[in-house]
């Protein structure tokens, strides 16, 4: 069998079957082989328009899936699946991935960049200990294919499989992730994340002393001179508990310290590259000293947990989440002797800072005025330049005001009424009808009639293309179509 068809078959296996990895090395090796083929394959083929959502099956990345009443993934989202920006050489998302990978070197860390985005609810939620009523599971937040299949909402969906496969002490995953979200310059329904983890095996630690082994690995890491605020204790009984059934205080402390140093080194690498790029553009650029701080956090799959914030442009900006992996993940993955840390980071947010990219839609632009600015960067990271905006085209606001469907109204769509209106449903209609020409959509008025109890909303839609000036006729037409789609899909009554 040729490599291409083998890779396609594999893809079908990976995405269509729910037992993604049965622990065999082979599954993962072949997934890696897929990289070689797929950089040239799906990314360059224009996406087939997917069928309307009433169908009983849907094609995603060459595999067919049965749909059911949970199916809520529109064609414009599915069309983005083959783009895989993290695999497009010189793309800012790719370059950001490269820089992060450079801080977590092979062979300690193995890189996985081609996992299929279609995963099971088990992978995305259950395997990570998400409770059944976790809001992330809601149809208003997540793109479902059917009741048990969805487009991953985070790269953590692959953690359990990789722990089970047990291929290397550490790993990095980069991948496209999907979330129903608002429309503005920093949110896009598809974005990219990187996941990292580092594990130690009790069986391999001298005298079983894992804490000593972790400290000794920490000693081998480089140091840095960045200012770090870390005011909290390594764990805290109420706020950020030690998993005391599984870890000694010394173990959790050592793992936390290794995690923090590793991630601080990553931030130093990214932001010193950003500063060098700024200096190349403007020799008078004065580099503000980099400041970061650790804050306590909560994730269902780590404890203790933290977020790392970077002081940037006068504000503390959250850049990643991390923590000591919940021991249940290792136990359920058949490697109960292991313990360690994990983190997850959004690549666009970092790339926007690194390259000074002002609008997240630009990452998806196929305009050569965007892509040509980064040619050659992947082969020479020291040539990294800040993005130079090619133009800011005029924007145009249009408002749409409507009454939400009243609860008693019979017939029509059951999707929305005064009680179950989800803003993300509106946002999705905006994206489906207008594509990338809406810069943001914001509620500007929210009114409930004092007598009837009916609720009305007014949204301001900011039409602005990144690539050209929109004509009045075009904007009016789009706005009319959007208005009509809101009536049809949400059952609202235009005011
Ligand atoms: N998956 C989390 C998210 O998308 C990020 C994250 C937090 C990943 C903590 C991790 C972790 O691996 O340990 O928000």
Short mmCIF file of C-alpha atoms in Angstrom, two decimals, residues 51-392:
data_model
loop_
_atom_site.label_atom_id
_atom_site.label_comp_id
_atom_site.label_asym_id
_atom_site.label_seq_id
_atom_site.Cartn_x
_atom_site.Cartn_y
_atom_site.Cartn_z
CA UNK A 51 -23.84 19.30 3.65
CA UNK A 52 -26.57 21.08 5.60
CA UNK A 53 -27.06 20.05 9.22
CA UNK A 54 -30.14 17.91 8.58
CA UNK A 55 -28.06 15.13 7.02
CA UNK A 56 -27.41 11.86 8.80
CA UNK A 57 -23.67 11.82 8.21
CA UNK A 58 -20.88 14.31 7.74
CA UNK A 59 -17.41 14.13 6.18
CA UNK A 60 -14.56 15.61 8.14
CA UNK A 61 -11.00 15.28 6.91
CA UNK A 62 -11.89 12.36 4.67
CA UNK A 63 -13.74 10.34 7.30
CA UNK A 64 -17.50 9.97 7.51
CA UNK A 65 -19.37 10.34 10.81
CA UNK A 66 -22.96 9.59 11.73
CA UNK A 67 -24.71 12.66 13.01
CA UNK A 68 -27.60 12.93 15.43
CA UNK A 69 -29.49 15.65 17.27
CA UNK A 70 -26.24 16.78 18.89
CA UNK A 71 -24.71 17.75 15.53
CA UNK A 72 -24.10 21.51 15.59
CA UNK A 73 -20.95 21.99 13.52
CA UNK A 74 -21.58 24.27 10.56
CA UNK A 75 -19.86 23.89 7.16
CA UNK A 76 -17.68 26.98 7.60
CA UNK A 77 -16.10 25.41 10.68
CA UNK A 78 -15.56 22.03 9.01
CA UNK A 79 -13.96 23.85 6.06
CA UNK A 80 -11.20 25.06 8.39
CA UNK A 81 -10.22 21.58 9.56
CA UNK A 82 -7.72 20.92 6.73
CA UNK A 83 -5.92 24.25 7.19
CA UNK A 84 -3.75 23.09 10.13
CA UNK A 85 -1.92 26.38 10.48
CA UNK A 86 0.53 24.85 12.95
CA UNK A 87 1.91 22.74 10.09
CA UNK A 88 2.20 25.53 7.49
CA UNK A 89 5.86 26.47 7.31
CA UNK A 90 6.61 30.14 8.13
CA UNK A 91 3.07 30.74 9.38
CA UNK A 92 3.22 32.65 12.70
CA UNK A 93 1.41 29.78 14.44
CA UNK A 94 4.01 27.33 13.06
CA UNK A 95 6.89 29.59 14.12
CA UNK A 96 5.45 29.97 17.62
CA UNK A 97 5.24 26.18 17.86
CA UNK A 98 8.88 25.89 16.70
CA UNK A 99 10.05 28.32 19.37
CA UNK A 100 8.19 26.45 22.11
CA UNK A 101 9.49 23.09 20.89
CA UNK A 102 13.04 24.45 21.07
CA UNK A 103 12.65 24.84 24.85
CA UNK A 104 11.48 21.24 25.31
CA UNK A 105 14.13 19.26 23.48
CA UNK A 106 13.94 15.74 22.05
CA UNK A 107 14.41 12.96 22.97
CA UNK A 108 13.07 13.76 26.46
CA UNK A 109 10.11 15.38 24.74
CA UNK A 110 8.43 13.77 21.75
CA UNK A 111 6.36 15.98 19.45
CA UNK A 112 2.89 15.06 18.23
CA UNK A 113 1.48 17.46 15.70
CA UNK A 114 -0.98 15.49 13.59
CA UNK A 115 -3.69 14.17 15.88
CA UNK A 116 -7.10 14.30 14.27
CA UNK A 117 -9.43 16.97 15.71
CA UNK A 118 -12.42 14.61 15.87
CA UNK A 119 -12.33 13.00 19.31
CA UNK A 120 -14.76 11.35 21.68
CA UNK A 121 -16.48 13.01 24.61
CA UNK A 122 -14.52 10.49 26.66
CA UNK A 123 -11.19 11.83 25.38
CA UNK A 124 -12.15 15.48 25.61
CA UNK A 125 -13.94 15.42 28.97
CA UNK A 126 -14.38 12.11 30.85
CA UNK A 127 -10.75 10.97 30.68
CA UNK A 128 -9.79 14.29 32.28
CA UNK A 129 -12.30 14.10 35.10
CA UNK A 130 -14.71 16.77 33.84
CA UNK A 131 -18.00 16.40 35.75
CA UNK A 132 -21.09 15.61 33.68
CA UNK A 133 -22.55 19.06 34.32
CA UNK A 134 -19.39 20.98 33.39
CA UNK A 135 -20.40 24.00 31.24
CA UNK A 136 -17.71 23.16 28.68
CA UNK A 137 -19.80 20.17 27.63
CA UNK A 138 -22.78 22.34 26.63
CA UNK A 139 -23.83 22.46 23.01
CA UNK A 140 -23.65 26.23 23.29
CA UNK A 141 -19.87 26.00 23.84
CA UNK A 142 -18.73 22.95 21.90
CA UNK A 143 -18.99 21.71 18.32
CA UNK A 144 -20.51 18.24 18.37
CA UNK A 145 -20.62 15.71 15.54
CA UNK A 146 -22.92 13.44 17.51
CA UNK A 147 -23.64 12.67 21.13
CA UNK A 148 -20.30 10.99 21.75
CA UNK A 149 -18.10 12.71 19.16
CA UNK A 150 -16.91 16.29 18.93
CA UNK A 151 -14.24 18.62 17.62
CA UNK A 152 -11.70 18.76 20.45
CA UNK A 153 -11.98 21.89 22.56
CA UNK A 154 -8.42 21.55 23.87
CA UNK A 155 -5.25 19.56 23.28
CA UNK A 156 -5.66 18.00 26.72
CA UNK A 157 -8.04 15.59 24.94
CA UNK A 158 -4.94 13.56 24.00
CA UNK A 159 -3.29 13.44 27.42
CA UNK A 160 -4.71 10.12 28.58
CA UNK A 161 -3.89 8.40 25.26
CA UNK A 162 -0.31 9.61 25.40
CA UNK A 163 0.15 8.58 29.01
CA UNK A 164 -1.13 5.15 28.05
CA UNK A 165 1.15 4.94 25.00
CA UNK A 166 4.08 5.83 27.27
CA UNK A 167 6.46 6.68 24.43
CA UNK A 168 8.76 9.19 26.07
CA UNK A 169 9.26 10.88 29.46
CA UNK A 170 7.76 14.06 28.05
CA UNK A 171 5.66 15.15 25.11
CA UNK A 172 4.36 18.19 23.31
CA UNK A 173 1.17 18.19 21.27
CA UNK A 174 0.23 21.00 18.92
CA UNK A 175 -3.17 21.03 17.29
CA UNK A 176 -6.19 22.95 16.10
CA UNK A 177 -8.96 23.24 18.70
CA UNK A 178 -12.57 24.35 18.30
CA UNK A 179 -14.87 26.41 20.51
CA UNK A 180 -18.13 28.21 19.98
CA UNK A 181 -17.28 31.71 21.08
CA UNK A 182 -17.85 35.40 20.64
CA UNK A 183 -16.77 37.37 17.57
CA UNK A 184 -14.01 39.89 18.21
CA UNK A 185 -10.38 40.54 17.37
CA UNK A 186 -9.03 37.98 19.82
CA UNK A 187 -11.54 35.14 19.42
CA UNK A 188 -11.92 32.76 16.52
CA UNK A 189 -13.87 29.49 16.64
CA UNK A 190 -10.78 27.58 15.55
CA UNK A 191 -7.44 28.22 17.20
CA UNK A 192 -4.31 26.32 18.12
CA UNK A 193 -2.99 25.03 21.39
CA UNK A 194 0.08 23.33 22.62
CA UNK A 195 0.03 20.79 25.39
CA UNK A 196 3.09 19.63 27.24
CA UNK A 197 3.73 17.04 29.91
CA UNK A 198 6.69 15.55 31.75
CA UNK A 199 6.44 12.34 33.78
CA UNK A 200 8.74 10.43 36.10
CA UNK A 201 8.45 6.74 36.92
CA UNK A 202 8.82 5.64 40.53
CA UNK A 203 10.37 2.41 39.28
CA UNK A 204 13.22 4.34 37.62
CA UNK A 205 14.01 6.69 40.47
CA UNK A 206 17.06 5.76 42.51
CA UNK A 207 15.80 4.19 45.76
CA UNK A 208 12.28 5.15 44.68
CA UNK A 209 13.07 8.79 45.55
CA UNK A 210 11.15 10.58 42.78
CA UNK A 211 11.49 13.98 44.43
CA UNK A 212 15.29 13.67 44.31
CA UNK A 213 15.14 12.58 40.66
CA UNK A 214 12.98 15.58 39.77
CA UNK A 215 15.25 18.02 41.62
CA UNK A 216 18.23 16.54 39.86
CA UNK A 217 16.54 17.05 36.48
CA UNK A 218 15.69 20.60 37.51
CA UNK A 219 19.38 21.26 38.24
CA UNK A 220 20.15 20.39 34.63
CA UNK A 221 17.78 23.04 33.27
CA UNK A 222 19.17 26.46 32.37
CA UNK A 223 18.55 29.36 34.74
CA UNK A 224 17.16 32.77 33.81
CA UNK A 225 17.19 36.30 35.15
CA UNK A 226 13.50 37.13 34.67
CA UNK A 227 11.57 38.62 37.57
CA UNK A 228 9.06 36.04 38.83
CA UNK A 229 6.39 36.68 41.46
CA UNK A 230 5.33 33.47 43.13
CA UNK A 231 3.76 34.43 46.44
CA UNK A 232 1.80 31.23 47.14
CA UNK A 233 2.94 28.05 48.87
CA UNK A 234 3.62 24.98 46.65
CA UNK A 235 0.13 23.72 47.57
CA UNK A 236 -2.66 24.77 49.88
CA UNK A 237 -5.16 22.53 51.67
CA UNK A 238 -8.24 24.51 50.56
CA UNK A 239 -7.19 26.60 47.61
CA UNK A 240 -4.79 24.34 45.76
CA UNK A 241 -4.57 20.91 47.35
CA UNK A 242 -1.83 18.35 47.29
CA UNK A 243 -3.08 14.94 46.11
CA UNK A 244 -2.10 13.44 49.42
CA UNK A 245 -3.44 9.97 48.62
CA UNK A 246 -0.83 9.74 45.91
CA UNK A 247 1.98 12.26 46.36
CA UNK A 248 4.22 13.22 49.22
CA UNK A 249 4.64 16.94 49.86
CA UNK A 250 8.24 16.65 48.67
CA UNK A 251 7.16 15.07 45.38
CA UNK A 252 4.51 17.67 44.60
CA UNK A 253 6.93 20.43 45.52
CA UNK A 254 9.66 19.08 43.26
CA UNK A 255 7.28 18.56 40.33
CA UNK A 256 5.84 22.06 40.77
CA UNK A 257 9.34 23.56 40.81
CA UNK A 258 10.38 21.67 37.65
CA UNK A 259 7.17 22.72 35.94
CA UNK A 260 7.60 26.37 36.84
CA UNK A 261 11.22 26.60 35.75
CA UNK A 262 10.45 24.83 32.46
CA UNK A 263 7.61 27.20 31.65
CA UNK A 264 9.49 30.29 32.76
CA UNK A 265 12.26 29.32 30.33
CA UNK A 266 9.65 29.07 27.60
CA UNK A 267 8.34 32.56 28.35
CA UNK A 268 11.87 33.98 28.45
CA UNK A 269 12.58 32.44 25.04
CA UNK A 270 9.39 33.80 23.47
CA UNK A 271 9.61 37.29 24.89
CA UNK A 272 13.32 37.77 24.30
CA UNK A 273 12.69 36.82 20.67
CA UNK A 274 9.87 39.38 20.59
CA UNK A 275 12.18 42.03 22.03
CA UNK A 276 14.92 41.25 19.51
CA UNK A 277 12.38 41.53 16.68
CA UNK A 278 11.24 44.88 18.03
CA UNK A 279 14.85 46.10 18.22
CA UNK A 280 15.52 45.01 14.66
CA UNK A 281 12.52 47.08 13.54
CA UNK A 282 13.44 50.05 15.72
CA UNK A 283 16.95 50.31 17.16
CA UNK A 284 15.66 52.84 19.72
CA UNK A 285 13.20 50.31 21.11
CA UNK A 286 13.56 50.15 24.88
CA UNK A 287 12.94 46.72 26.23
CA UNK A 288 10.87 46.76 29.41
CA UNK A 289 12.06 44.14 31.90
CA UNK A 290 9.91 41.05 31.58
CA UNK A 291 7.71 40.32 34.62
CA UNK A 292 5.67 37.19 35.21
CA UNK A 293 3.64 35.87 38.11
CA UNK A 294 2.21 32.51 39.15
CA UNK A 295 -1.41 32.49 40.28
CA UNK A 296 -3.35 29.61 41.77
CA UNK A 297 -5.89 28.03 39.44
CA UNK A 298 -8.27 25.12 39.09
CA UNK A 299 -8.46 22.47 36.36
CA UNK A 300 -10.31 19.16 36.68
CA UNK A 301 -7.17 17.25 35.67
CA UNK A 302 -4.42 18.82 37.80
CA UNK A 303 -3.84 19.57 41.48
CA UNK A 304 -2.21 21.79 42.54
CA UNK A 305 -2.80 24.01 39.47
CA UNK A 306 -1.52 27.38 38.33
CA UNK A 307 -1.77 29.97 35.62
CA UNK A 308 1.18 31.97 34.43
CA UNK A 309 0.59 35.64 33.76
CA UNK A 310 2.89 37.99 31.91
CA UNK A 311 2.91 41.75 32.48
CA UNK A 312 2.34 43.17 29.04
CA UNK A 313 1.20 46.59 27.86
CA UNK A 314 0.18 47.63 31.36
CA UNK A 315 -1.88 44.53 32.12
CA UNK A 316 -1.42 41.06 33.53
CA UNK A 317 -2.10 38.66 30.68
CA UNK A 318 -2.85 35.02 31.31
CA UNK A 319 -0.72 32.89 29.01
CA UNK A 320 -1.08 29.29 30.13
CA UNK A 321 -2.62 26.79 32.54
CA UNK A 322 -0.73 23.97 34.22
CA UNK A 323 -0.38 21.75 37.24
CA UNK A 324 0.54 18.44 38.80
CA UNK A 325 -1.31 15.78 36.81
CA UNK A 326 -4.19 14.13 38.69
CA UNK A 327 -2.97 10.68 39.54
CA UNK A 328 -6.21 9.12 38.26
CA UNK A 329 -5.11 9.94 34.71
CA UNK A 330 -1.98 7.84 35.10
CA UNK A 331 -3.84 5.09 36.94
CA UNK A 332 -6.59 4.89 34.31
CA UNK A 333 -3.94 4.95 31.58
CA UNK A 334 -2.29 1.84 33.03
CA UNK A 335 0.86 3.63 34.22
CA UNK A 336 0.16 4.04 37.96
CA UNK A 337 3.87 4.33 38.81
CA UNK A 338 4.23 7.57 36.92
CA UNK A 339 3.67 11.09 38.14
CA UNK A 340 4.36 14.49 36.68
CA UNK A 341 3.17 17.82 35.35
CA UNK A 342 1.23 19.14 32.34
CA UNK A 343 0.49 22.51 30.75
CA UNK A 344 -1.61 23.96 27.94
CA UNK A 345 -1.03 27.19 26.04
CA UNK A 346 -2.92 29.00 23.26
CA UNK A 347 -0.66 29.67 20.30
CA UNK A 348 -2.52 32.58 18.64
CA UNK A 349 -2.39 34.66 21.77
CA UNK A 350 1.38 34.19 21.99
CA UNK A 351 1.84 34.71 18.25
CA UNK A 352 -0.16 37.96 18.43
CA UNK A 353 2.31 39.30 20.99
CA UNK A 354 5.39 37.89 19.31
CA UNK A 355 4.54 39.19 15.83
CA UNK A 356 2.34 42.12 16.91
CA UNK A 357 -0.61 40.76 14.97
CA UNK A 358 -3.62 42.92 15.86
CA UNK A 359 -6.54 40.75 14.71
CA UNK A 360 -6.92 36.99 15.05
CA UNK A 361 -8.65 36.73 11.65
CA UNK A 362 -5.31 37.56 10.00
CA UNK A 363 -3.99 34.08 10.83
CA UNK A 364 -6.55 32.66 8.42
CA UNK A 365 -5.94 35.21 5.70
CA UNK A 366 -4.59 33.84 2.43
CA UNK A 367 -3.60 37.32 1.35
CA UNK A 368 0.07 37.31 0.28
CA UNK A 369 0.47 40.68 1.97
CA UNK A 370 0.14 38.70 5.19
CA UNK A 371 1.95 35.47 4.41
CA UNK A 372 4.85 37.04 2.46
CA UNK A 373 5.96 38.89 5.57
CA UNK A 374 7.03 35.65 7.23
CA UNK A 375 8.78 33.85 4.39
CA UNK A 376 12.01 32.24 5.57
CA UNK A 377 11.38 32.67 9.31
CA UNK A 378 11.00 28.94 10.01
CA UNK A 379 14.48 28.27 8.65
CA UNK A 380 16.02 31.18 10.50
CA UNK A 381 14.18 32.10 13.67
CA UNK A 382 16.55 35.03 14.16
CA UNK A 383 14.97 36.69 11.14
CA UNK A 384 11.63 36.92 12.93
CA UNK A 385 10.04 40.28 12.17
CA UNK A 386 7.01 42.01 13.57
CA UNK A 387 3.97 42.13 11.35
CA UNK A 388 3.52 45.40 9.45
CA UNK A 389 -0.23 46.02 8.96
CA UNK A 390 -0.84 46.44 5.25
CA UNK A 391 -3.84 48.64 5.64
CA UNK A 392 -6.74 49.39 7.92
#
